[in-house]
CSV table of C-alpha atoms in Angstrom, one decimal:
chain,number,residue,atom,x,y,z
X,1,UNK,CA,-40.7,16.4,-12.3
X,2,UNK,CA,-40.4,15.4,-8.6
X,3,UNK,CA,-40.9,11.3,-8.1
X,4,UNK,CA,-43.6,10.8,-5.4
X,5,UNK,CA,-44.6,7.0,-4.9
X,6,UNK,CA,-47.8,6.4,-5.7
X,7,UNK,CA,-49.4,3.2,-4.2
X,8,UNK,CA,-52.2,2.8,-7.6
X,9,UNK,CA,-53.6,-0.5,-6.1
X,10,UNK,CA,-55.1,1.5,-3.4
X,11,UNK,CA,-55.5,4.8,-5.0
X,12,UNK,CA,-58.4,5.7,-7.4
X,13,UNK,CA,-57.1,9.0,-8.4
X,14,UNK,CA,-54.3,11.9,-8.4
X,15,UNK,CA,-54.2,15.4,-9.3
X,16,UNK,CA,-51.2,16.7,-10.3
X,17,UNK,CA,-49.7,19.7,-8.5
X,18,UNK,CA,-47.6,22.1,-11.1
X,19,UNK,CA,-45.6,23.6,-8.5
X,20,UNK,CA,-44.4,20.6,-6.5
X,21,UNK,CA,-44.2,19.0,-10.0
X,22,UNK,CA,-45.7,15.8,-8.3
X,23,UNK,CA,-49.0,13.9,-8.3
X,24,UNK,CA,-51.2,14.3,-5.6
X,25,UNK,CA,-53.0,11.2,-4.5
X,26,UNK,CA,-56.9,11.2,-3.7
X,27,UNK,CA,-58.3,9.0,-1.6
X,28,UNK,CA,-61.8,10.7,0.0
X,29,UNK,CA,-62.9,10.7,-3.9
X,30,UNK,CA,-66.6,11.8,-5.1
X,31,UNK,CA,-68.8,9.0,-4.2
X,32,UNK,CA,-71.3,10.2,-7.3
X,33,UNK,CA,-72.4,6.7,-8.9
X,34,UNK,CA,-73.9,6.1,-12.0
X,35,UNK,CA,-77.1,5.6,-10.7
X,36,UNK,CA,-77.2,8.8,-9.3
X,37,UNK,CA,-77.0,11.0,-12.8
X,38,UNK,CA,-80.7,11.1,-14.5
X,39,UNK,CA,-81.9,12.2,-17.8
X,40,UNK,CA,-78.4,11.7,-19.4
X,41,UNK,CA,-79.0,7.9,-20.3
X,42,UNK,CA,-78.2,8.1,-23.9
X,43,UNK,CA,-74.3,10.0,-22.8
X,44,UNK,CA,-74.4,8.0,-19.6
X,45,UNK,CA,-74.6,4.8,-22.3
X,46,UNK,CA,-71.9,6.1,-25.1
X,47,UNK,CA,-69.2,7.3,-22.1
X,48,UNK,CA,-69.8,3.9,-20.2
X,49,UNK,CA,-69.5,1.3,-23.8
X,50,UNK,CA,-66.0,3.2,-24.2
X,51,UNK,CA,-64.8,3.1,-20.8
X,52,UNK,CA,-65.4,-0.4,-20.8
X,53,UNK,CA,-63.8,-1.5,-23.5
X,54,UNK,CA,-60.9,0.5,-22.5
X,55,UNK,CA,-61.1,-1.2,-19.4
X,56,UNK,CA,-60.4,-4.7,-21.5
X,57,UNK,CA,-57.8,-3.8,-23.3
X,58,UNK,CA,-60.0,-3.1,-26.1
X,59,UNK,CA,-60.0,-0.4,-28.7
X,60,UNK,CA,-61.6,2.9,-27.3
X,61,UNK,CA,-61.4,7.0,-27.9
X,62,UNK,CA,-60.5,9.9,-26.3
X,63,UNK,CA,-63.7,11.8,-25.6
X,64,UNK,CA,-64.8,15.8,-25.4
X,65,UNK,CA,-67.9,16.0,-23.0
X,66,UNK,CA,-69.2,19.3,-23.9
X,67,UNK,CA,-72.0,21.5,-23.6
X,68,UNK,CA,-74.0,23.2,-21.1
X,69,UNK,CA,-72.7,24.1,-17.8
X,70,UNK,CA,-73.9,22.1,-14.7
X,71,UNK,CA,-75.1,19.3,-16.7
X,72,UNK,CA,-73.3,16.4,-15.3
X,73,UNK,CA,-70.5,16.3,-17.6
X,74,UNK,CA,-67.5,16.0,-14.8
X,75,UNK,CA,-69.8,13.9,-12.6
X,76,UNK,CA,-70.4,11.4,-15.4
X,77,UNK,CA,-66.6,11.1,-14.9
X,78,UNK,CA,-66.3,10.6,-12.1
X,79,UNK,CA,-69.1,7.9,-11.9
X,80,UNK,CA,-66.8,6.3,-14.2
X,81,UNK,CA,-64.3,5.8,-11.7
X,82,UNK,CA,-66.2,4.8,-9.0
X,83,UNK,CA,-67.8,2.1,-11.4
X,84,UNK,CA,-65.0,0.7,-13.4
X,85,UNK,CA,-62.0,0.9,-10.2
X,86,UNK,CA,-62.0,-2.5,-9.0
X,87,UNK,CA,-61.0,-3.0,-13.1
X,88,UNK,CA,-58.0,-1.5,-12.7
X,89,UNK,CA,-59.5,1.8,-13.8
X,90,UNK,CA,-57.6,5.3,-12.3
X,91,UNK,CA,-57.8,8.8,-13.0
X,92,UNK,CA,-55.1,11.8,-13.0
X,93,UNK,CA,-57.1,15.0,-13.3
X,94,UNK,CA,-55.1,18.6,-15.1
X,95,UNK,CA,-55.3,21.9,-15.0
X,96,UNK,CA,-55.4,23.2,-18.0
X,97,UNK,CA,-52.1,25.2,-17.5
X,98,UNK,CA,-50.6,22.4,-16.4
X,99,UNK,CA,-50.5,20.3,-19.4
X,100,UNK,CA,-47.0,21.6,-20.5
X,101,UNK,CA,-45.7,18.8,-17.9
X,102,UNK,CA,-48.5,16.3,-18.9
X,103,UNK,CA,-46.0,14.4,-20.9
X,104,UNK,CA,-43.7,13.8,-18.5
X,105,UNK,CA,-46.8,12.0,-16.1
X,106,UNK,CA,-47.1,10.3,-18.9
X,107,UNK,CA,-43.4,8.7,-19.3
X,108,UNK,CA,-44.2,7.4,-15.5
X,109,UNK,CA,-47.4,5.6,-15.8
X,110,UNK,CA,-47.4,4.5,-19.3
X,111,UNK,CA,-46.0,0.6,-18.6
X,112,UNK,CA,-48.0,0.5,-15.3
X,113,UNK,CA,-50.4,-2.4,-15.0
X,114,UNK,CA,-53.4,0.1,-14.7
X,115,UNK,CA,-55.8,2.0,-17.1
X,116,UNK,CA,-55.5,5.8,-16.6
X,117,UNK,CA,-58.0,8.2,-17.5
X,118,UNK,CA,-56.2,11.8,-17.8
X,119,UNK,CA,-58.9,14.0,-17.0
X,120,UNK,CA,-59.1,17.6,-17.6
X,121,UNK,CA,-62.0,19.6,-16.4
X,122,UNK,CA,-63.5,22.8,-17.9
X,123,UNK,CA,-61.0,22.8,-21.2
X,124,UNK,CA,-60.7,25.5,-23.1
X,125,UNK,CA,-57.8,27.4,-24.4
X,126,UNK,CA,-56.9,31.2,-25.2
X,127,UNK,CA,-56.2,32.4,-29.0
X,128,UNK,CA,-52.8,32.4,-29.0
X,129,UNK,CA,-52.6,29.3,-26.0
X,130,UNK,CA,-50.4,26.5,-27.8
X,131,UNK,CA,-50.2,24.2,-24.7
X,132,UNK,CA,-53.1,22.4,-26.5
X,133,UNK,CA,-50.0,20.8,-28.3
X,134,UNK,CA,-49.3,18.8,-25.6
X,135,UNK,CA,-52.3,17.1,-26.0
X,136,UNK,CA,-51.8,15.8,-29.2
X,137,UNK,CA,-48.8,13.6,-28.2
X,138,UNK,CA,-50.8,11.0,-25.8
X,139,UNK,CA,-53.8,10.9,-28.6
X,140,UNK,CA,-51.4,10.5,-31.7
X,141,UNK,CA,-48.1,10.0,-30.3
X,142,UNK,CA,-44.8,11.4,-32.1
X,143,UNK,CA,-42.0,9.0,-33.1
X,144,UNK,CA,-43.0,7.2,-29.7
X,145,UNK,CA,-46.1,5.5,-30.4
X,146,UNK,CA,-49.4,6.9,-27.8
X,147,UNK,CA,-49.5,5.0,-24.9
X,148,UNK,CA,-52.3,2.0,-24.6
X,149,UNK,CA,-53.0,2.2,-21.2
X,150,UNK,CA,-54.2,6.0,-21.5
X,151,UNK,CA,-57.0,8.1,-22.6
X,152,UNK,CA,-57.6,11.5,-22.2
X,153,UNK,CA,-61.3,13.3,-21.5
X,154,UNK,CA,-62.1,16.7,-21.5
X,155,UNK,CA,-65.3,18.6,-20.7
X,156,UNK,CA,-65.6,21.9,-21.7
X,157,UNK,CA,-68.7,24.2,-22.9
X,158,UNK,CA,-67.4,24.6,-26.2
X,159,UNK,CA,-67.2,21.9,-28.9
X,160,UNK,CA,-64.1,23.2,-30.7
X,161,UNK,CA,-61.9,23.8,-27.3
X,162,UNK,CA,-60.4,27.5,-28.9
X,163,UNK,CA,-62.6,30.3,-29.6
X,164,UNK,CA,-62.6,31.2,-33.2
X,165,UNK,CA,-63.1,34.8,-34.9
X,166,UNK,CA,-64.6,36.1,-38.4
X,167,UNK,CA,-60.9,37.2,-39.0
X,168,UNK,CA,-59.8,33.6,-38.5
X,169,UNK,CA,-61.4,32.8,-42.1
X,170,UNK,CA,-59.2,35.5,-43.8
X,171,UNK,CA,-57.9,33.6,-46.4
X,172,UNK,CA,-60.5,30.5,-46.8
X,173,UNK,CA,-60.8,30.1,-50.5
X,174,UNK,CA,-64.3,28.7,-51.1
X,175,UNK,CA,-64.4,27.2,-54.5
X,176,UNK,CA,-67.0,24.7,-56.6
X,177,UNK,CA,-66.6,21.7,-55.0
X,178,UNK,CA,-63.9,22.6,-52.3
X,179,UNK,CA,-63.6,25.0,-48.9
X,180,UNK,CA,-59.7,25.5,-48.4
X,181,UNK,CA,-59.3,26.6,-45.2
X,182,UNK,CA,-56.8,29.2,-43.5
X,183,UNK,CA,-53.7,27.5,-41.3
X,184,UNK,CA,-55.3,29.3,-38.5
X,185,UNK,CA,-58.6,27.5,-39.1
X,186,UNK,CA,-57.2,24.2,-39.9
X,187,UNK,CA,-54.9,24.2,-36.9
X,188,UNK,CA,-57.8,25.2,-34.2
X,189,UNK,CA,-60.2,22.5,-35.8
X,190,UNK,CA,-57.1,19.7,-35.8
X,191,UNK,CA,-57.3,19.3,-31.9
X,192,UNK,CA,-61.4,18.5,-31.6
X,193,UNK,CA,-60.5,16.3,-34.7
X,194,UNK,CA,-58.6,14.0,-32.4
X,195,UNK,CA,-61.3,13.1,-30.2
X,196,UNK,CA,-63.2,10.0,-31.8
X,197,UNK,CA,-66.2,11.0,-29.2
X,198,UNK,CA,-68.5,13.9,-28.9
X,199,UNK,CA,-70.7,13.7,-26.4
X,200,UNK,CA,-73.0,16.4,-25.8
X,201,UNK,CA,-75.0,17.5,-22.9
X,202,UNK,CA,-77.9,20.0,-22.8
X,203,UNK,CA,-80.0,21.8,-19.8
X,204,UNK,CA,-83.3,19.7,-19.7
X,205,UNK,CA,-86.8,21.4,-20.2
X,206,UNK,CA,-88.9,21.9,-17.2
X,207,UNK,CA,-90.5,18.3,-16.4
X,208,UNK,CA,-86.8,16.8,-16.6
X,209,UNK,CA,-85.3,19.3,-13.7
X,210,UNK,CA,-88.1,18.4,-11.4
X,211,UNK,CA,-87.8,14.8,-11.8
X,212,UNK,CA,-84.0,15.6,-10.7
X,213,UNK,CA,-85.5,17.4,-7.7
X,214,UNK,CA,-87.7,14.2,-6.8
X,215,UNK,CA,-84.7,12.4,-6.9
X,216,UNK,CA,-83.4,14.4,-3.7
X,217,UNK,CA,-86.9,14.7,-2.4
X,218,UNK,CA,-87.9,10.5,-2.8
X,219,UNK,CA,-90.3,10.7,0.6
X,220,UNK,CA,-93.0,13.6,0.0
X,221,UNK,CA,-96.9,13.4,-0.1
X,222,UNK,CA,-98.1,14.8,-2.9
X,223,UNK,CA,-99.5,18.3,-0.9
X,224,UNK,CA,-95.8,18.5,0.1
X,225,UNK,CA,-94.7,17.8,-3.4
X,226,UNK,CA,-96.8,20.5,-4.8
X,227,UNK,CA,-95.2,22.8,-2.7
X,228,UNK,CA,-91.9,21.7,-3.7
X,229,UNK,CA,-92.4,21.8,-7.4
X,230,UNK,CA,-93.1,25.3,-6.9
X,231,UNK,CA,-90.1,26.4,-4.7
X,232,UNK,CA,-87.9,24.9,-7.5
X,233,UNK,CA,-89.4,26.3,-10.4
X,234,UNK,CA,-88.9,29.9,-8.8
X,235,UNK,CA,-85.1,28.9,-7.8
X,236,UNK,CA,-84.6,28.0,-11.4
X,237,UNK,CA,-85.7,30.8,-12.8
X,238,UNK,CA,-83.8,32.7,-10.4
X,239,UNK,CA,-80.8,31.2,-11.6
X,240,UNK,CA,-81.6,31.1,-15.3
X,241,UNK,CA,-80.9,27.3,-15.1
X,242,UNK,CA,-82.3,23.9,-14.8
X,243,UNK,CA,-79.1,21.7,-14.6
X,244,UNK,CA,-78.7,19.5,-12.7
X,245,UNK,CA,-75.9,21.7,-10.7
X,246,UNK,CA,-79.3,23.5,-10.2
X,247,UNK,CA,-81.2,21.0,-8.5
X,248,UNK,CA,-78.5,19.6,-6.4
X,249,UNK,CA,-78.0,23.7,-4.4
X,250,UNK,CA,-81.5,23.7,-4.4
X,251,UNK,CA,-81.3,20.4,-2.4
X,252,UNK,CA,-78.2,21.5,-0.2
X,253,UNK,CA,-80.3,24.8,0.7
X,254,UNK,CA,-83.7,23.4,1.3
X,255,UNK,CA,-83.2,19.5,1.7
X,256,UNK,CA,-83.0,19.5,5.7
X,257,UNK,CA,-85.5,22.6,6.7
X,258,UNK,CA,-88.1,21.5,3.8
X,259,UNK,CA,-91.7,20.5,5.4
């Protein structure tokens, strides 16, 4: 890995770039606050308690944000920066084919004076993908202990990161009292296992994504709101989706032409 000098008092976040093999600092960051994210109070509340505490040098977990797409789940993130930076906080996002060289980032910033949030967006893995195994080493260690300074989250719309197959249980021997499961099995299960959070996100029902669309639209008369509620019920439907991804192109398409 390339050194590149990296100035952490006056940057929030870094991505790392596999081919230069160096960290990429980010300074025009997402301005998303926690404010701004609605209808996810009660993972807004679990995400924020552990970020905290990781903030004061207290005990906290790594943490799989999954579930359904366009929810909020990398904005919540995000919003975690923005609120907990001026404690020190940073983030290092990953591709997920990157994370072969995620343990030598972590050799670099693991005796820095800052907390670092390895974030990796979208996570999932193939079958036969092993680089999950790199994972493991910052969440559990090896005969170096895991560093205290980091924590990784992932979000990702499955729960157990690696698709798994009916032929995956060959060999599962259910008996009275016991289900002995395959190495296969065992081994895709292990890596969600090491997350002590899941936090999981779900498209609201129909009252819940137009309260997200009054949130773009705060300054209507109810005649005007009428006809709003019904431009974004038909865009929904559209779309097949009421996330809050939803809402937010429906606000970049109609926001400034809407009368």
């Amino acid at each position: 890995m390339h050194d590149i000098m990296i100035n952490w008092e006056k940057t929030p976040a870094a991505i790392y770039r596999s081919k230069k093999g160096q960290l990429k600092p980010i300074f025009n960051n997402d301005p998303v606050k926690l404010d701004d994210l609605i209808n996810i109070d009660h993972q807004k509340g679990i995400l924020y308690q552990n970020t905290s505490k990781f903030t004061q040098g207290k005990m906290a977990s790594h943490a799989l944000i999954w579930g359904s797409r366009g929810t909020g789940k990398s904005s919540l993130v995000k919003a975690l920066l923005n609120h907990f930076y001026s404690d020190g906080l940073r983030i290092i996002e990953f591709f997920k084919d990157d994370l072969e060289d995620l343990i030598d980032v972590v050799d670099e910033i693991r005796d820095l004076p800052y907390k670092f949030i390895i974030f990796c967006d979208d996570l999932s893995f193939d079958l036969n993908d092993a680089s999950y195994k790199s994972i493991k080493v910052i969440m559990e260690g090896s005969v170096e202990l895991p560093p205290n300074n980091i924590l990784f989250y992932a979000t990702s719309n499955r729960r157990h990161l690696i698709p798994e197959y009916f032929r995956d249980n060959d060999g599962v021997d259910v008996g009275s009292e016991e289900i002995h499961y395959s190495d296969s099995v065992e081994e895709k299960l292990s890596l969600a296992d090491r997350f002590g959070l899941w936090i999981s996100f779900y498209q609201g029902n129909q009252k819940e994504f137009l309260e997200l669309i009054d949130s773009y639209f705060s300054d209507l008369d109810n005649e005007k709101r009428e006809k709003l509620h019904k431009m974004a019920k038909n865009f929904s439907n559209l779309r097949s989706s009421r996330s809050g991804r939803t809402a937010k192109q429906f606000f970049q398409i109609y926001g400034e032409d809407f009368e």
